[in-house]
PDB file of C-alpha atoms in Angstrom:
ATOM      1  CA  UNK A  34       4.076  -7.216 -57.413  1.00 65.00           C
ATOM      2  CA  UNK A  35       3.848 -10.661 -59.253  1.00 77.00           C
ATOM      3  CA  UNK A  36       6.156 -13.415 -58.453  1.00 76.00           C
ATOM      4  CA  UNK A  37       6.980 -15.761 -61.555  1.00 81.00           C
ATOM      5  CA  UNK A  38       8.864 -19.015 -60.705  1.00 85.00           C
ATOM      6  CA  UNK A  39      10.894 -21.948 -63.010  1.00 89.00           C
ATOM      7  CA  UNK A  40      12.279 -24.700 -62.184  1.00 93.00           C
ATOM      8  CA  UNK A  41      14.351 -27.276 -63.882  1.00 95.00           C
ATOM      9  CA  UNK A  42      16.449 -30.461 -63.042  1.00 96.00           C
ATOM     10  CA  UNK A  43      18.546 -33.019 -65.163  1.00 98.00           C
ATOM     11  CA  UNK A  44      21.076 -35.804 -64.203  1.00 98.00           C
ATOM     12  CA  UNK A  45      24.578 -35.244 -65.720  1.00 98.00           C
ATOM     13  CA  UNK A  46      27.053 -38.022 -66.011  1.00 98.00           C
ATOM     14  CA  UNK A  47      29.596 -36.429 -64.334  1.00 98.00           C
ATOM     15  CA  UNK A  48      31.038 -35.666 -59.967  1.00 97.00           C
ATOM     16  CA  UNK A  49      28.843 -32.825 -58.408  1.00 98.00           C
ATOM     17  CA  UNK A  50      32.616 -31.309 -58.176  1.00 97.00           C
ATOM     18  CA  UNK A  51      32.828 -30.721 -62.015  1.00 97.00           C
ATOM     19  CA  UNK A  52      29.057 -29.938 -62.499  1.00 98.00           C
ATOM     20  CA  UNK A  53      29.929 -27.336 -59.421  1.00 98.00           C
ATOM     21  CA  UNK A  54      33.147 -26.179 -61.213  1.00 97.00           C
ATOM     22  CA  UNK A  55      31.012 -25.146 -64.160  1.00 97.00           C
ATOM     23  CA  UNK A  56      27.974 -23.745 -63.323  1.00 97.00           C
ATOM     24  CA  UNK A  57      29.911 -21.987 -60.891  1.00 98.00           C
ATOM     25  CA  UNK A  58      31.812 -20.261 -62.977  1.00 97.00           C
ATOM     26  CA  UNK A  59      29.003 -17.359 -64.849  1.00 96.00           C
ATOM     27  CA  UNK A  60      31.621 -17.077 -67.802  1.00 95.00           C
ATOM     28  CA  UNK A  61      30.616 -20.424 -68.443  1.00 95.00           C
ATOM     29  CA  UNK A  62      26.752 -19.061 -69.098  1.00 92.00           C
ATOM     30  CA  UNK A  63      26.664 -17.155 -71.854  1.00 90.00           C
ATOM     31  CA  UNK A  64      25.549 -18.903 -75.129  1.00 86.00           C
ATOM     32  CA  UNK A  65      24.419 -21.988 -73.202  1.00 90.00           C
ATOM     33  CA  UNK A  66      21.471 -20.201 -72.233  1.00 84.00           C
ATOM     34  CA  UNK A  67      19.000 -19.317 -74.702  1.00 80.00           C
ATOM     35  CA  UNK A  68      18.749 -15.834 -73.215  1.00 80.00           C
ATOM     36  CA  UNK A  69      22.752 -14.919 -72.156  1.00 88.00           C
ATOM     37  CA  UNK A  70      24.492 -13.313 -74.902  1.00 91.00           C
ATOM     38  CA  UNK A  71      27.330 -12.005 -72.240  1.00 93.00           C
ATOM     39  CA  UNK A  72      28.729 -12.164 -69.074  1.00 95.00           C
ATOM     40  CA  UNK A  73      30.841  -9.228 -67.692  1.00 95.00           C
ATOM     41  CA  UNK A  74      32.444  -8.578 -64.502  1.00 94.00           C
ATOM     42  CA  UNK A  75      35.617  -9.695 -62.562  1.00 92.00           C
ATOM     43  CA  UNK A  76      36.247 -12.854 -61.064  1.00 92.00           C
ATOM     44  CA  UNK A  77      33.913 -15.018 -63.260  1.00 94.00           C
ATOM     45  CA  UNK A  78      36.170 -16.993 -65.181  1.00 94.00           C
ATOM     46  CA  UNK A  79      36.572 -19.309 -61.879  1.00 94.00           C
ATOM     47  CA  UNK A  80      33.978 -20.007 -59.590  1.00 95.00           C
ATOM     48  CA  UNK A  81      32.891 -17.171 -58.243  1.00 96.00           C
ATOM     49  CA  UNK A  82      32.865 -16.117 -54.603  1.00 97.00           C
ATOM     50  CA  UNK A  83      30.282 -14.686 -52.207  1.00 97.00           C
ATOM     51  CA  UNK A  84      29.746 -10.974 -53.049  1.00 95.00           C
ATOM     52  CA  UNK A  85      31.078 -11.517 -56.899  1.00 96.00           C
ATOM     53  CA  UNK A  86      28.978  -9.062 -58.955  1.00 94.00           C
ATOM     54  CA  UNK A  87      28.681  -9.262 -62.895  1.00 95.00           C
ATOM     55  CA  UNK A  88      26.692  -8.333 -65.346  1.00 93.00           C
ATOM     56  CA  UNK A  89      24.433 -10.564 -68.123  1.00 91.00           C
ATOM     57  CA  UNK A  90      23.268  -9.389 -71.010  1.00 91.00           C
ATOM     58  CA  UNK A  91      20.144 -10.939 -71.718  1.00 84.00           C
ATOM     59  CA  UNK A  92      18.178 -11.300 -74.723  1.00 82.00           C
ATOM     60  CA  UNK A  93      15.869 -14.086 -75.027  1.00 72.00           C
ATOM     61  CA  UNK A  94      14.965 -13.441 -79.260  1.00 74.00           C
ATOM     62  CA  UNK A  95      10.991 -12.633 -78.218  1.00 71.00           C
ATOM     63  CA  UNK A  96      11.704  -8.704 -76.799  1.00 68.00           C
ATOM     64  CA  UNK A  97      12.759  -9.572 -73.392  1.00 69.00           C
ATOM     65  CA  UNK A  98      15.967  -7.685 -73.075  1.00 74.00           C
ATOM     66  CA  UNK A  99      17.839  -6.369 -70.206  1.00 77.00           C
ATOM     67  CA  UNK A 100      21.248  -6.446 -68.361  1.00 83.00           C
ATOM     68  CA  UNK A 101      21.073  -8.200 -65.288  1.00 84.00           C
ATOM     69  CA  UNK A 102      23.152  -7.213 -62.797  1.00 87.00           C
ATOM     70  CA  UNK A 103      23.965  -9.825 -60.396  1.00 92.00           C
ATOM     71  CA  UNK A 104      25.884 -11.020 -57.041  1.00 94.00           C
ATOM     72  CA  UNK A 105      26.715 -14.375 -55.962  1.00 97.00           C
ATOM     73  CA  UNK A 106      24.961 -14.639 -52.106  1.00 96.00           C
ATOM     74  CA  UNK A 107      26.123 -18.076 -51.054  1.00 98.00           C
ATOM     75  CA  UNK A 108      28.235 -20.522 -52.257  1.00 98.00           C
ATOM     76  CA  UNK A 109      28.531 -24.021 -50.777  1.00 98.00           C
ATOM     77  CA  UNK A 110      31.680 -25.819 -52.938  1.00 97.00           C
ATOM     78  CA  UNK A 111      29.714 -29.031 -54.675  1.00 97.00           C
ATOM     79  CA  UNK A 112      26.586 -28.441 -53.291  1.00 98.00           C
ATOM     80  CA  UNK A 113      24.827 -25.155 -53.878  1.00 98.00           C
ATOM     81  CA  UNK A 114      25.279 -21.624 -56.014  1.00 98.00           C
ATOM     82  CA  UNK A 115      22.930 -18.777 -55.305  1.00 98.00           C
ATOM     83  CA  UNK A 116      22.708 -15.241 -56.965  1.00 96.00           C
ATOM     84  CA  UNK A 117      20.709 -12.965 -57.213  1.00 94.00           C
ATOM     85  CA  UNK A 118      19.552  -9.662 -59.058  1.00 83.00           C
ATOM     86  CA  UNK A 119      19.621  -7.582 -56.379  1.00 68.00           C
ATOM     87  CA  UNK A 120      17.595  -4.395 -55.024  1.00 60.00           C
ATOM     88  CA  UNK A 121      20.883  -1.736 -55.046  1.00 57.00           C
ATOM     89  CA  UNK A 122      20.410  -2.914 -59.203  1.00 53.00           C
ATOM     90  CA  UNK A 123      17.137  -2.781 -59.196  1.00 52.00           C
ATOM     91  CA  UNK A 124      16.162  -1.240 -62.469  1.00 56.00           C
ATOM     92  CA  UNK A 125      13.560  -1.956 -65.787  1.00 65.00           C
ATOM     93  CA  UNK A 126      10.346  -4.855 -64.663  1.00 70.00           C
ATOM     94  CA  UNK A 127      12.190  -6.362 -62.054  1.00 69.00           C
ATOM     95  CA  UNK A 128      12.591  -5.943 -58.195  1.00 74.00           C
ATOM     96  CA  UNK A 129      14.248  -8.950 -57.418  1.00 81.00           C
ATOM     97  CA  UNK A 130      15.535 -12.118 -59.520  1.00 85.00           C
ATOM     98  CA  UNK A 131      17.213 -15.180 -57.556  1.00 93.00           C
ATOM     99  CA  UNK A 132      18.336 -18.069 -59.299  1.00 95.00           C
ATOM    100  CA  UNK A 133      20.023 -21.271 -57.072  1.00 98.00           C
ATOM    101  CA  UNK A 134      21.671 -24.302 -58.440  1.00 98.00           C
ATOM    102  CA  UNK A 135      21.598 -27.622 -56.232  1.00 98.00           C
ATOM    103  CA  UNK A 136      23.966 -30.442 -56.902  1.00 98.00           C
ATOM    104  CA  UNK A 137      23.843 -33.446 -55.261  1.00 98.00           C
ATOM    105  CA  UNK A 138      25.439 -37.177 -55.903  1.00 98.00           C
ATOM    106  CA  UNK A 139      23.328 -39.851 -56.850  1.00 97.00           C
ATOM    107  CA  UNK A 140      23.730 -43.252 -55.967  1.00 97.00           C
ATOM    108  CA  UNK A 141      24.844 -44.130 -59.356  1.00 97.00           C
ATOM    109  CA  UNK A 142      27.618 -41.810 -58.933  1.00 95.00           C
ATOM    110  CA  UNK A 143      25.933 -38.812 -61.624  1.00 97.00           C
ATOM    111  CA  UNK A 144      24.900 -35.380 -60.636  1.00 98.00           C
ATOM    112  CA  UNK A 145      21.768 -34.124 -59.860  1.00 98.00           C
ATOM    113  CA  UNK A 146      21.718 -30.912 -60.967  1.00 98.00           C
ATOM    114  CA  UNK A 147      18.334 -28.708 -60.572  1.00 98.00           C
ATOM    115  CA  UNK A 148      18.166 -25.011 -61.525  1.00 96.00           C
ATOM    116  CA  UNK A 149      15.343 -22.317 -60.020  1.00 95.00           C
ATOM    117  CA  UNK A 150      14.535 -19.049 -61.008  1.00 90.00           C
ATOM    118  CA  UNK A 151      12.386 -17.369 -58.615  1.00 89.00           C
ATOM    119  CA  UNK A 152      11.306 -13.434 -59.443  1.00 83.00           C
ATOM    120  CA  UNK A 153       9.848 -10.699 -58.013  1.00 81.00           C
ATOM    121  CA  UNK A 154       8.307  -7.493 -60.568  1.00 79.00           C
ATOM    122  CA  UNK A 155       7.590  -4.159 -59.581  1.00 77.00           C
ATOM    123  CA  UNK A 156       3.992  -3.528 -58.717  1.00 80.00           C
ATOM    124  CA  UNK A 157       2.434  -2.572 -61.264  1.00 81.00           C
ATOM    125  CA  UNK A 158       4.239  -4.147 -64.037  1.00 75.00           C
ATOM    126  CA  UNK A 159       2.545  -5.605 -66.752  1.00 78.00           C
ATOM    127  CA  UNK A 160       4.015  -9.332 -66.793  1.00 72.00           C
ATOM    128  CA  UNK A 161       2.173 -10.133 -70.305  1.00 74.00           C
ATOM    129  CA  UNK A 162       5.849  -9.289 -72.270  1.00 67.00           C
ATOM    130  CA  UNK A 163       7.563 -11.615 -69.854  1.00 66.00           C
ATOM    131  CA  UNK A 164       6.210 -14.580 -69.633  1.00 64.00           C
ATOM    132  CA  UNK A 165       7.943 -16.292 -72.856  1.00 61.00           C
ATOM    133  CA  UNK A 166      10.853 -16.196 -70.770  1.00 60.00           C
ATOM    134  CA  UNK A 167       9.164 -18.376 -67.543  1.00 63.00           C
ATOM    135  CA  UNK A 168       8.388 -21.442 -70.531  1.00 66.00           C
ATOM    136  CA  UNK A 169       9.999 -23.746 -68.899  1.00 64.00           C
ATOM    137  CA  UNK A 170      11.731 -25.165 -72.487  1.00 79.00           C
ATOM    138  CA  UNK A 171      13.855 -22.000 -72.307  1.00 78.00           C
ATOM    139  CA  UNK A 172      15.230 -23.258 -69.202  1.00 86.00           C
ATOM    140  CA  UNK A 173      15.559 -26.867 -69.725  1.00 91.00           C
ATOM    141  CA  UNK A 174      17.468 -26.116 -73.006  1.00 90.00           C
ATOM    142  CA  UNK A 175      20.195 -24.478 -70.781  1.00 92.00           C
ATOM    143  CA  UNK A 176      20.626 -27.258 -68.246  1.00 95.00           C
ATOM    144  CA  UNK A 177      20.377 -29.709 -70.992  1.00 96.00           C
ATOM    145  CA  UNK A 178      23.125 -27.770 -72.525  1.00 96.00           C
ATOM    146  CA  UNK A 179      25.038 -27.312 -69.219  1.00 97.00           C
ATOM    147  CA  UNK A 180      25.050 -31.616 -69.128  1.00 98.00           C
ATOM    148  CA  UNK A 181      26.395 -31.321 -73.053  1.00 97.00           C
ATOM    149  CA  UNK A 182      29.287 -29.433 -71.775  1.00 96.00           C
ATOM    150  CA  UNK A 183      30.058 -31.035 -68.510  1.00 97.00           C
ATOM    151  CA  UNK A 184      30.038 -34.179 -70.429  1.00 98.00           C
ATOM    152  CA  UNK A 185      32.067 -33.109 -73.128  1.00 94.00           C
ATOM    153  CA  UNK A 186      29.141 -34.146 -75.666  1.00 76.00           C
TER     154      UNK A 186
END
């Protein structure tokens, strides 16, 4: 089993209420990040709730593709988003993907918004094919384009 970890962080001009409100809300996902081409699934048009599953379709353009299916494990309003890729879904390279979101204020009065993607393959898996989706770049495009939107840039 080989763990594979990214991590990124930006400050967005905006209340950790509306960065919350968005990246909250998966709906919001698809076509900001590089890699989501779709988000399906009830209840993700709002911010979703604890226990909220949907699905992603991912396709990153260099052959990683996959639908993730996902549930929302903890959800602290204006503070913190976790979901995960869970084992009852466990299918393709993957045992386990969990991805958090942290907001916090700063003293300026922006957001601090970081964004971590921590994953788990099945032993044995070959993690050669994968590892153009842990560049960090791929990641830091989406929160970049998560502060676009919040902003209204």
């Amino acid at each position: 089993m080989s763990l594979l970890k990214v991590e990124s962080h930006i400050k967005i001009d905006r209340s950790p209420s509306a960065v919350f409100d968005f990246i909250s809300s998966p709906a919001n996902w698809a076509g900001l990040h590089p890699g989501s081409k779709q988000i399906i699934g009830e209840g993700v048009q709002t911010s979703a709730k604890t226990g909220t599953r949907f699905i992603e379709i991912i396709d990153d353009g260099n052959g990683v593709k996959f639908n993730a299916h996902w549930v929302v494990t903890r959800s602290i309003k204006d503070e913190f988003f976790q979901f995960q890729f869970p084992s009852d879904y466990s299918h393709s390279l993957f045992h386990e993907i969990v991805i958090t979101y942290d907001v916090s204020q700063n003293d300026d009065g922006s957001t601090a918004f970081t964004r971590r993607m921590v994953s788990w393959t099945k032993p044995g898996v070959d993690i050669t094919p994968l590892c153009s989706f842990y560049i960090n770049d791929l990641h830091n495009e989406y929160v970049a384009a998560v502060k676009a939107r919040v902003e209204g840039n």
